[in-house]
Amino acid sequence: MQDTIAAVSTPNAAGAIGIIKISGPEAISVAGRVFTPSGSHLLSEAKGYSVHYGQIADLDEAICLVFRAPHSYTGEDVVEIQCHGGLYLTQQVLRLVLKAGASPAGPGEFTKRAFLNGKMDLSEAESVMGLIAAQGEQAANAAYHALEGSLSREIKSVSDTLVAASAHMAAWADYPDEDVEELDYGVLLKQFQSCKNKLQALCQKYDAGQAISSGVDTVIVGRPNVGKSTLMNLLLGKDRSIVTDIAGTTRDVIEETAVIGNVILHLSDTAGLHTSDDPVESIGIEMAEKRLRHADLILAVFDGNQALDGEDQRILDFCKDKPSIGIINKADLGNVVSEDKISPFVTKCITISANDPSSYDTLEHTLESILGTTDFDPSAAMLANERQLICVRKSLDCLNEAINAITGGMTMDAINVCVDAALEPLLELTGEKVSDTVIDKVFSTFCVGK
Ligand code: GDP
């Protein structure tokens, strides 16, 4: 029999309400040992979906929500005790609940039980974390739709097609004397191609989805005084970086997170790439180069009022093979740098004045077009993490082999081996066929209490 588990589900901080969640076969009797309803009834007799007012020992008044299996988040009996919030009180109530017979819940254990009890598949469980971690409206929206099954439905439509094809091929090959409908290679090819298109579309949208849900590591780089800090402040909407007209003011790497339209940017505003005798500044420059190499996106800033020099060229060389925006700044002072000098090295080049707030819109549109988030549809199926991406890529590889096997005139058995192999990672994605190790790994990233 499963343990009955308990944890504080609200943040470990002062707050108006604290929630202690209990789940498992003994949840209601454990709660009944610490909570006394105010009327004459017993908690053990409570119906599912009922709310009870009462007392937790001599600690606090509280409300108990009772859910009866299987109609609860975990699919088990669940009780949520809502008392006043705050570090001390919630921990004291949890202590009483543990003393009354519950065990401490591990990270994500409530959601893990929901998955194991068939309340949601693995990709939906992962989207619970996405919803909690969401920093923007679109990220929350996308995670919500994934929780509602947008990705699961897309994956299922592919796996259903593959299962049907595989069963048909097996029947055709194994029972030649039976009245099995003749297999048309052209029809199979079409079905596989359509599956391939769906999986490819998921992979193509992955980066845009990550930009919206997890954010993009972005480095702002440029010579001293070109306006990097001013740009950072424009993006953040506050004076976080020090803006002065003395070259080399931004010495260390400053990190901030900004939500620009749909996109989350994890920004670092760095020293430029010039050589310097100042040891502190040199360390900053070294760090800037390291960050440029690892960045997902580079915002390379140039002073439009000064001719490009060797340092500008070094920066452009860093931009070559990366998503990057060349920003010719200080447009209000006139322009000696034309976009055609920058464009060959960057993904997109724009000319702005970072000290003019209206430049924000230009930056927002450019970012969205580079990161592919302009037409982002949060209700569409989307891969949430590397685990899911790897599963889809593996499936695509095998599907390609199946297509090659058909066009190469291979035997039905050979084709079917590829189809089965394409199916496997999709079942791993949804958790229908997944090892305990993968399950443990997925839920280890959750917080306790979820
Ligand atoms: P950083 O060293 O690259 O971080 O440059 P700062 O952001 O500190 O800017 C250097 C100077 O340029 C400051 O005096 C800013 O006010 C000024 N500056 C920044 N952007 C613009 C702009 O678009 N137009 C004008 N006229 N001045 C700007």
Coordinates of C-alpha atoms and ligand atoms in Angstrom, one line a residue:
M1 CA 0.0 0.0 0.0
Q2 CA 1.2 3.6 -0.8
D3 CA 2.4 5.8 2.1
T4 CA 0.3 8.8 3.0
I5 CA 2.4 11.8 2.3
A6 CA 2.3 15.4 3.4
A7 CA 4.0 18.7 2.7
V8 CA 3.5 22.5 2.9
S9 CA 2.3 23.5 -0.6
T10 CA 2.6 27.3 -0.2
P11 CA 5.9 29.2 -0.4
N12 CA 8.3 29.1 2.6
A13 CA 7.6 32.7 3.5
A14 CA 5.2 34.9 5.4
G15 CA 1.7 35.0 3.8
A16 CA -1.9 35.3 4.7
I17 CA -2.7 31.6 4.1
G18 CA -0.6 28.4 4.4
I19 CA -1.6 25.1 2.9
I20 CA -0.6 21.7 4.1
K21 CA -1.4 19.0 1.6
I22 CA -1.9 15.3 2.6
S23 CA -2.4 12.5 0.1
G24 CA -2.8 8.8 0.4
P25 CA -5.1 6.1 1.7
E26 CA -4.8 7.5 5.3
A27 CA -5.1 11.1 4.4
I28 CA -8.5 11.7 5.9
S29 CA -7.8 9.8 9.1
V30 CA -4.4 11.5 9.5
A31 CA -6.1 14.9 9.1
G32 CA -8.9 13.9 11.5
R33 CA -6.2 13.3 14.2
V34 CA -5.0 16.9 14.1
F35 CA -8.1 18.8 13.0
T36 CA -11.4 19.0 14.9
P37 CA -14.4 20.2 12.8
S38 CA -16.5 22.8 14.6
G39 CA -19.8 20.9 14.3
S40 CA -20.6 17.5 15.7
H41 CA -19.6 15.6 12.6
L42 CA -16.3 13.7 12.1
L43 CA -13.9 14.4 9.3
S44 CA -13.7 10.7 8.5
E45 CA -17.4 10.9 7.5
A46 CA -16.8 13.9 5.2
K47 CA -17.9 13.5 1.6
G48 CA -15.5 14.3 -1.3
Y49 CA -15.4 18.0 -2.5
S50 CA -16.4 19.2 1.0
V51 CA -15.1 22.1 3.1
H52 CA -14.9 22.1 6.9
Y53 CA -14.2 24.8 9.4
G54 CA -12.5 23.9 12.7
Q55 CA -9.5 23.9 14.9
I56 CA -5.9 22.5 14.6
A57 CA -5.0 21.5 18.1
D58 CA -4.5 24.7 20.1
L59 CA -2.5 26.2 17.3
D60 CA -4.9 27.9 14.9
E61 CA -8.4 27.8 13.4
A62 CA -8.3 26.3 9.9
I63 CA -10.3 25.1 6.9
C64 CA -10.0 21.5 5.6
L65 CA -10.8 20.6 2.0
V66 CA -11.6 16.9 1.5
F67 CA -11.2 15.1 -1.8
R68 CA -12.1 11.4 -2.1
A69 CA -10.2 9.0 -4.4
P70 CA -10.2 9.0 -7.4
H71 CA -11.6 12.5 -7.7
S72 CA -8.5 14.4 -6.6
Y73 CA -5.3 15.9 -8.0
T74 CA -3.3 12.7 -7.1
G75 CA -6.2 10.3 -7.7
E76 CA -5.9 9.3 -3.9
D77 CA -7.7 10.6 -0.9
V78 CA -6.5 14.2 -0.4
V79 CA -6.9 16.7 2.4
E80 CA -5.8 20.3 2.2
I81 CA -5.5 22.1 5.5
Q82 CA -5.6 25.8 5.1
C83 CA -4.4 27.8 8.1
H84 CA -2.9 31.2 8.6
G85 CA 0.4 31.5 6.6
G86 CA 3.9 32.1 7.9
L87 CA 6.9 30.0 8.4
Y88 CA 6.3 28.9 12.0
L89 CA 2.6 28.0 11.9
T90 CA 2.7 26.0 8.6
Q91 CA 5.8 24.0 9.8
Q92 CA 4.1 23.3 13.2
V93 CA 0.9 22.0 11.5
L94 CA 3.0 19.9 9.2
R95 CA 4.9 18.5 12.2
L96 CA 1.5 17.5 13.8
V97 CA 0.4 15.9 10.5
L98 CA 3.7 13.9 10.3
K99 CA 3.3 12.8 13.9
A100 CA -0.2 11.7 13.1
G101 CA 1.1 9.2 10.6
A102 CA 2.0 10.9 7.3
S103 CA 5.5 10.7 5.7
P104 CA 7.2 13.8 4.3
A105 CA 6.5 14.2 0.6
G106 CA 9.5 14.2 -1.8
P107 CA 10.0 16.8 -4.6
G108 CA 7.0 16.6 -7.0
E109 CA 5.6 13.6 -5.2
F110 CA 2.0 14.7 -5.4
T111 CA 2.3 15.2 -9.2
K112 CA 4.2 12.0 -9.5
R113 CA 1.3 10.1 -7.9
A114 CA -1.1 12.0 -10.2
F115 CA 1.0 10.6 -13.2
L116 CA 1.2 7.1 -11.8
N117 CA -2.5 7.0 -11.1
G118 CA -3.2 8.0 -14.7
K119 CA -4.5 11.5 -13.9
M120 CA -2.1 13.0 -16.4
D121 CA 0.7 11.9 -18.7
L122 CA 4.3 12.7 -18.2
S123 CA 4.4 15.7 -20.6
E124 CA 1.3 17.1 -18.8
A125 CA 3.0 16.6 -15.4
E126 CA 6.1 18.5 -16.8
S127 CA 3.8 21.4 -17.8
V128 CA 2.7 21.8 -14.1
M129 CA 6.3 22.9 -13.4
G130 CA 6.1 25.2 -16.5
L131 CA 3.0 26.8 -15.1
I132 CA 4.6 27.4 -11.7
A133 CA 7.8 28.7 -13.2
A134 CA 6.1 30.9 -15.9
Q135 CA 7.4 34.5 -15.9
G136 CA 5.1 35.9 -18.6
E137 CA 1.6 35.7 -19.8
Q138 CA 2.4 33.7 -22.9
A139 CA 4.6 31.3 -21.0
A140 CA 1.8 30.6 -18.5
N141 CA -0.7 30.3 -21.3
A142 CA 1.5 27.8 -23.2
A143 CA 2.1 25.7 -20.0
Y144 CA -1.7 25.8 -19.3
H145 CA -2.5 24.4 -22.7
A146 CA 0.2 21.7 -22.4
L147 CA -1.4 20.7 -19.1
E148 CA -4.7 20.6 -20.9
G149 CA -3.1 18.1 -23.3
S150 CA -2.2 20.1 -26.4
L151 CA 1.2 18.3 -26.8
S152 CA -0.2 14.9 -25.7
R153 CA -2.9 15.1 -28.3
E154 CA -0.4 15.9 -31.1
I155 CA 1.9 13.1 -30.0
K156 CA -1.0 10.7 -29.7
S157 CA -2.2 11.5 -33.2
V158 CA 1.3 10.5 -34.5
S159 CA 1.7 7.4 -32.3
D160 CA -1.9 6.2 -33.2
T161 CA -1.0 6.4 -36.9
L162 CA 2.2 4.5 -36.3
V163 CA 0.5 1.8 -34.1
A164 CA -2.2 1.3 -36.8
A165 CA 0.4 1.0 -39.6
S166 CA 2.6 -1.3 -37.5
A167 CA -0.4 -3.6 -36.7
H168 CA -1.5 -3.7 -40.3
M169 CA 2.0 -4.5 -41.5
A170 CA 2.4 -7.2 -38.9
A171 CA -1.0 -8.8 -39.8
W172 CA -0.2 -8.6 -43.5
A173 CA 3.2 -10.3 -43.0
D174 CA 2.2 -12.8 -40.4
Y175 CA -1.2 -14.0 -41.7
P176 CA -0.9 -14.1 -45.5
D177 CA -3.9 -16.5 -45.7
E178 CA -6.2 -14.2 -43.7
D179 CA -8.4 -11.6 -45.3
V180 CA -6.2 -8.7 -44.3
E181 CA -6.7 -5.5 -46.4
E182 CA -3.9 -5.1 -48.9
L183 CA -1.1 -2.8 -47.9
D184 CA -0.5 0.2 -50.2
Y185 CA 3.1 1.4 -49.9
G186 CA 2.0 4.8 -51.3
V187 CA -0.6 5.2 -48.5
L188 CA 2.0 4.2 -45.8
L189 CA 4.4 6.7 -47.2
K190 CA 1.8 9.5 -47.0
Q191 CA 1.0 8.6 -43.4
F192 CA 4.6 8.5 -42.4
Q193 CA 5.3 11.8 -44.2
S194 CA 2.4 13.4 -42.3
C195 CA 3.7 12.1 -39.0
K196 CA 7.2 13.4 -39.9
N197 CA 5.8 16.9 -40.7
K198 CA 4.0 17.0 -37.3
L199 CA 7.2 16.1 -35.4
Q200 CA 9.3 18.4 -37.5
A201 CA 7.0 21.3 -36.7
L202 CA 7.4 20.6 -33.0
C203 CA 11.2 20.7 -33.3
Q204 CA 11.1 23.9 -35.3
K205 CA 8.9 25.7 -32.7
Y206 CA 11.1 24.5 -29.8
D207 CA 13.5 27.5 -29.7
A208 CA 10.6 30.0 -29.9
G209 CA 8.8 28.1 -27.1
Q210 CA 12.0 28.2 -25.0
A211 CA 12.4 32.0 -25.6
I212 CA 8.9 32.4 -24.2
S213 CA 8.9 29.9 -21.4
S214 CA 12.6 29.7 -20.2
G215 CA 14.2 32.8 -21.7
V216 CA 17.2 33.5 -23.9
D217 CA 20.7 34.1 -22.6
T218 CA 21.5 37.4 -24.1
V219 CA 24.7 39.4 -24.1
I220 CA 24.8 43.1 -24.7
V221 CA 28.3 43.9 -26.1
G222 CA 29.9 47.0 -27.6
R223 CA 32.8 49.4 -27.2
P224 CA 32.8 51.6 -24.1
N225 CA 30.3 54.5 -24.3
V226 CA 28.3 53.2 -27.3
G227 CA 25.2 53.1 -25.1
K228 CA 25.0 49.5 -23.8
S229 CA 23.9 50.5 -20.3
T230 CA 21.3 52.9 -21.8
L231 CA 20.0 50.0 -23.9
M232 CA 19.9 47.7 -20.9
N233 CA 17.9 50.3 -19.0
L234 CA 15.6 50.8 -22.0
L235 CA 14.9 47.1 -22.0
L236 CA 14.4 46.8 -18.3
G237 CA 12.5 50.0 -17.9
K238 CA 14.7 51.2 -15.0
D239 CA 18.2 52.6 -14.2
R240 CA 19.9 49.4 -13.3
S241 CA 23.2 49.9 -15.1
I242 CA 25.3 52.9 -14.4
V243 CA 25.1 55.3 -17.4
T244 CA 27.9 57.9 -17.6
D245 CA 29.8 59.4 -20.5
I246 CA 33.2 58.2 -19.1
A247 CA 34.3 55.2 -21.2
G248 CA 34.5 51.8 -19.5
T249 CA 32.0 52.5 -16.7
T250 CA 30.3 49.1 -17.0
R251 CA 33.0 47.0 -15.5
D252 CA 31.5 43.8 -14.4
V253 CA 28.8 41.6 -15.9
I254 CA 25.4 42.7 -14.8
E255 CA 22.6 40.2 -15.1
E256 CA 18.9 41.0 -15.2
T257 CA 15.8 39.4 -16.6
A258 CA 13.5 41.4 -18.9
V259 CA 10.2 40.4 -20.5
I260 CA 10.0 42.0 -23.9
G261 CA 6.7 41.4 -25.6
N262 CA 6.5 37.6 -25.7
V263 CA 10.1 37.0 -25.0
I264 CA 12.1 36.5 -21.8
L265 CA 15.7 37.8 -22.0
H266 CA 18.3 37.0 -19.4
L267 CA 20.5 40.0 -20.1
S268 CA 24.1 40.6 -19.3
D269 CA 25.5 44.0 -19.9
T270 CA 29.3 43.6 -20.3
A271 CA 32.5 45.6 -20.6
G272 CA 33.5 46.0 -24.3
L273 CA 36.2 43.9 -26.0
H274 CA 39.0 46.5 -26.0
T275 CA 42.3 45.8 -24.4
S276 CA 42.8 47.4 -21.0
D277 CA 45.6 47.7 -18.4
D278 CA 43.1 48.0 -15.6
P279 CA 43.1 44.5 -14.0
V280 CA 39.5 44.7 -12.9
E281 CA 38.4 45.8 -16.4
S282 CA 40.5 43.0 -18.0
I283 CA 38.6 40.4 -15.9
G284 CA 35.3 41.9 -17.1
I285 CA 36.5 41.7 -20.7
E286 CA 37.5 38.1 -20.3
M287 CA 34.1 37.3 -18.9
A288 CA 32.4 39.1 -21.7
E289 CA 34.2 37.0 -24.3
K290 CA 33.3 33.8 -22.5
R291 CA 29.7 34.9 -22.3
L292 CA 29.7 35.8 -26.0
R293 CA 30.8 32.3 -26.9
H294 CA 28.0 30.8 -24.8
A295 CA 25.2 33.3 -25.5
D296 CA 22.0 32.3 -27.3
L297 CA 21.6 35.9 -28.6
I298 CA 24.0 38.8 -29.0
L299 CA 23.0 42.4 -29.0
A300 CA 26.0 44.1 -30.5
V301 CA 25.9 47.9 -30.0
F302 CA 27.8 50.4 -32.2
D303 CA 28.0 54.2 -31.9
G304 CA 26.5 55.4 -35.2
N305 CA 28.3 58.6 -34.8
Q306 CA 31.8 57.1 -34.9
A307 CA 33.5 55.1 -37.6
L308 CA 33.8 51.3 -36.9
D309 CA 37.2 50.3 -35.5
G310 CA 39.1 47.0 -34.8
E311 CA 37.3 46.4 -31.6
D312 CA 33.9 46.7 -33.4
Q313 CA 35.2 44.2 -36.0
R314 CA 36.1 41.7 -33.2
I315 CA 32.6 42.0 -31.9
L316 CA 31.1 41.5 -35.3
D317 CA 33.3 38.4 -35.7
F318 CA 31.7 36.9 -32.5
C319 CA 28.2 37.6 -34.0
K320 CA 28.8 35.6 -37.3
D321 CA 27.4 32.2 -36.4
K322 CA 24.9 33.3 -33.7
P323 CA 21.5 34.8 -33.6
S324 CA 22.4 38.4 -33.2
I325 CA 21.1 42.0 -33.6
G326 CA 23.5 44.7 -34.8
I327 CA 22.3 47.9 -33.1
I328 CA 23.6 51.2 -34.6
N329 CA 22.9 53.5 -31.7
K330 CA 22.7 57.3 -31.2
A331 CA 20.8 57.8 -34.5
D332 CA 19.8 61.3 -33.1
L333 CA 23.4 62.4 -33.4
G334 CA 23.7 61.6 -37.1
N335 CA 25.1 58.6 -38.8
V336 CA 28.5 57.7 -40.1
V337 CA 27.9 53.9 -39.8
S338 CA 25.6 52.4 -42.4
E339 CA 23.6 49.2 -41.9
D340 CA 25.3 47.5 -44.9
K341 CA 28.6 47.5 -42.9
I342 CA 27.0 45.5 -40.1
S343 CA 24.3 43.4 -41.8
P344 CA 26.7 40.8 -43.3
F345 CA 27.8 39.7 -39.8
V346 CA 24.5 39.8 -37.9
T347 CA 21.1 38.2 -38.2
K348 CA 19.4 41.6 -38.3
C349 CA 20.6 45.2 -38.1
I350 CA 18.7 48.2 -36.8
T351 CA 19.4 51.9 -36.2
I352 CA 18.0 53.4 -33.0
S353 CA 18.5 55.9 -30.2
A354 CA 18.6 54.0 -27.0
N355 CA 17.8 57.1 -25.0
D356 CA 14.5 57.5 -26.9
P357 CA 11.8 55.3 -25.3
S358 CA 10.1 54.8 -28.7
S359 CA 13.1 52.6 -29.8
Y360 CA 11.7 49.9 -27.5
D361 CA 9.0 48.9 -30.1
T362 CA 11.7 48.5 -32.8
L363 CA 13.7 46.3 -30.5
E364 CA 10.6 44.3 -29.5
H365 CA 9.6 43.6 -33.1
T366 CA 13.2 42.7 -34.1
L367 CA 13.6 40.3 -31.2
E368 CA 10.3 38.6 -31.9
S369 CA 11.1 38.2 -35.6
I370 CA 14.6 36.8 -34.9
L371 CA 13.4 34.4 -32.2
G372 CA 10.4 33.3 -34.2
T373 CA 7.9 34.3 -31.6
T374 CA 5.9 36.8 -33.7
D375 CA 3.0 34.4 -34.5
F376 CA 3.4 32.4 -31.4
D377 CA 0.2 30.5 -30.6
P378 CA 0.2 29.4 -26.9
S379 CA -2.7 26.9 -27.6
A380 CA -0.6 25.0 -30.2
A381 CA 1.3 21.8 -29.2
M382 CA 4.8 22.8 -28.0
L383 CA 7.7 20.8 -26.6
A384 CA 8.6 22.0 -23.1
N385 CA 12.1 20.8 -22.4
E386 CA 15.2 19.0 -23.8
R387 CA 13.9 15.6 -22.7
Q388 CA 10.8 16.0 -24.9
L389 CA 12.9 17.4 -27.7
I390 CA 15.3 14.4 -27.6
C391 CA 12.4 12.0 -27.7
V392 CA 10.9 13.7 -30.8
R393 CA 14.3 13.9 -32.6
K394 CA 14.9 10.1 -32.0
S395 CA 11.4 9.3 -33.3
L396 CA 12.1 11.5 -36.4
D397 CA 15.3 9.7 -37.1
C398 CA 13.6 6.3 -37.1
L399 CA 10.7 7.7 -39.1
N400 CA 13.1 8.8 -41.7
E401 CA 14.6 5.3 -41.8
A402 CA 11.1 3.9 -42.2
I403 CA 10.5 6.2 -45.2
N404 CA 13.9 5.3 -46.7
A405 CA 13.0 1.6 -46.2
I406 CA 9.8 2.0 -48.2
T407 CA 11.4 4.0 -51.0
G408 CA 14.3 1.6 -51.1
G409 CA 12.0 -1.3 -51.5
M410 CA 12.9 -3.1 -48.2
T411 CA 10.8 -5.9 -46.8
M412 CA 7.7 -5.2 -44.6
D413 CA 9.6 -6.6 -41.6
A414 CA 12.4 -4.1 -42.1
I415 CA 9.9 -1.2 -42.4
N416 CA 8.1 -2.3 -39.3
V417 CA 11.3 -2.5 -37.2
C418 CA 11.8 1.2 -38.0
V419 CA 8.2 2.1 -37.2
D420 CA 8.4 0.3 -33.8
A421 CA 11.6 2.2 -33.1
A422 CA 9.9 5.5 -34.0
L423 CA 7.1 4.7 -31.6
E424 CA 9.3 3.9 -28.6
P425 CA 10.5 7.5 -27.9
L426 CA 7.0 8.9 -28.3
L427 CA 5.8 6.5 -25.6
E428 CA 8.7 7.6 -23.5
L429 CA 7.7 11.3 -24.0
T430 CA 4.2 10.7 -22.8
G431 CA 5.3 8.3 -20.1
E432 CA 3.3 5.3 -21.4
K433 CA 6.5 3.3 -21.6
V434 CA 9.2 4.9 -19.5
S435 CA 11.8 3.7 -17.0
D436 CA 11.7 4.5 -13.3
T437 CA 15.0 6.4 -13.7
V438 CA 13.5 8.8 -16.2
I439 CA 10.4 9.3 -14.0
D440 CA 12.5 10.0 -11.0
K441 CA 14.6 12.4 -13.0
V442 CA 11.6 14.3 -14.2
F443 CA 10.1 14.7 -10.8
S444 CA 13.4 15.5 -9.0
T445 CA 13.2 18.9 -10.7
F446 CA 9.9 19.7 -9.0
C447 CA 9.5 21.6 -5.7
V448 CA 8.3 19.8 -2.5
G449 CA 4.6 20.3 -2.1
K450 CA 3.6 20.1 -5.8
Ligands
GDP1 P1 28.1 52.1 -22.3 O1 29.5 52.5 -21.8 O2 28.2 51.4 -23.6 O3 27.3 51.3 -21.3 O4 27.4 53.5 -22.6 P2 26.3 54.3 -21.7 O5 25.0 53.6 -21.8 O6 26.9 54.5 -20.4 O7 26.2 55.6 -22.6 C1 27.3 56.5 -22.8 C2 26.8 57.9 -23.0 O8 26.1 57.9 -24.2 C3 25.8 58.4 -21.9 O9 26.1 59.8 -21.8 C4 24.5 58.2 -22.6 O10 23.5 59.1 -22.1 C5 24.8 58.4 -24.0 N1 23.8 57.8 -24.9 C6 23.4 56.5 -24.9 N2 22.6 56.3 -25.9 C7 22.4 57.5 -26.6 C8 21.6 57.9 -27.7 O11 20.9 57.1 -28.4 N3 21.7 59.2 -28.1 C9 22.5 60.0 -27.5 N4 22.6 61.3 -27.9 N5 23.3 59.7 -26.4 C10 23.2 58.4 -26.0

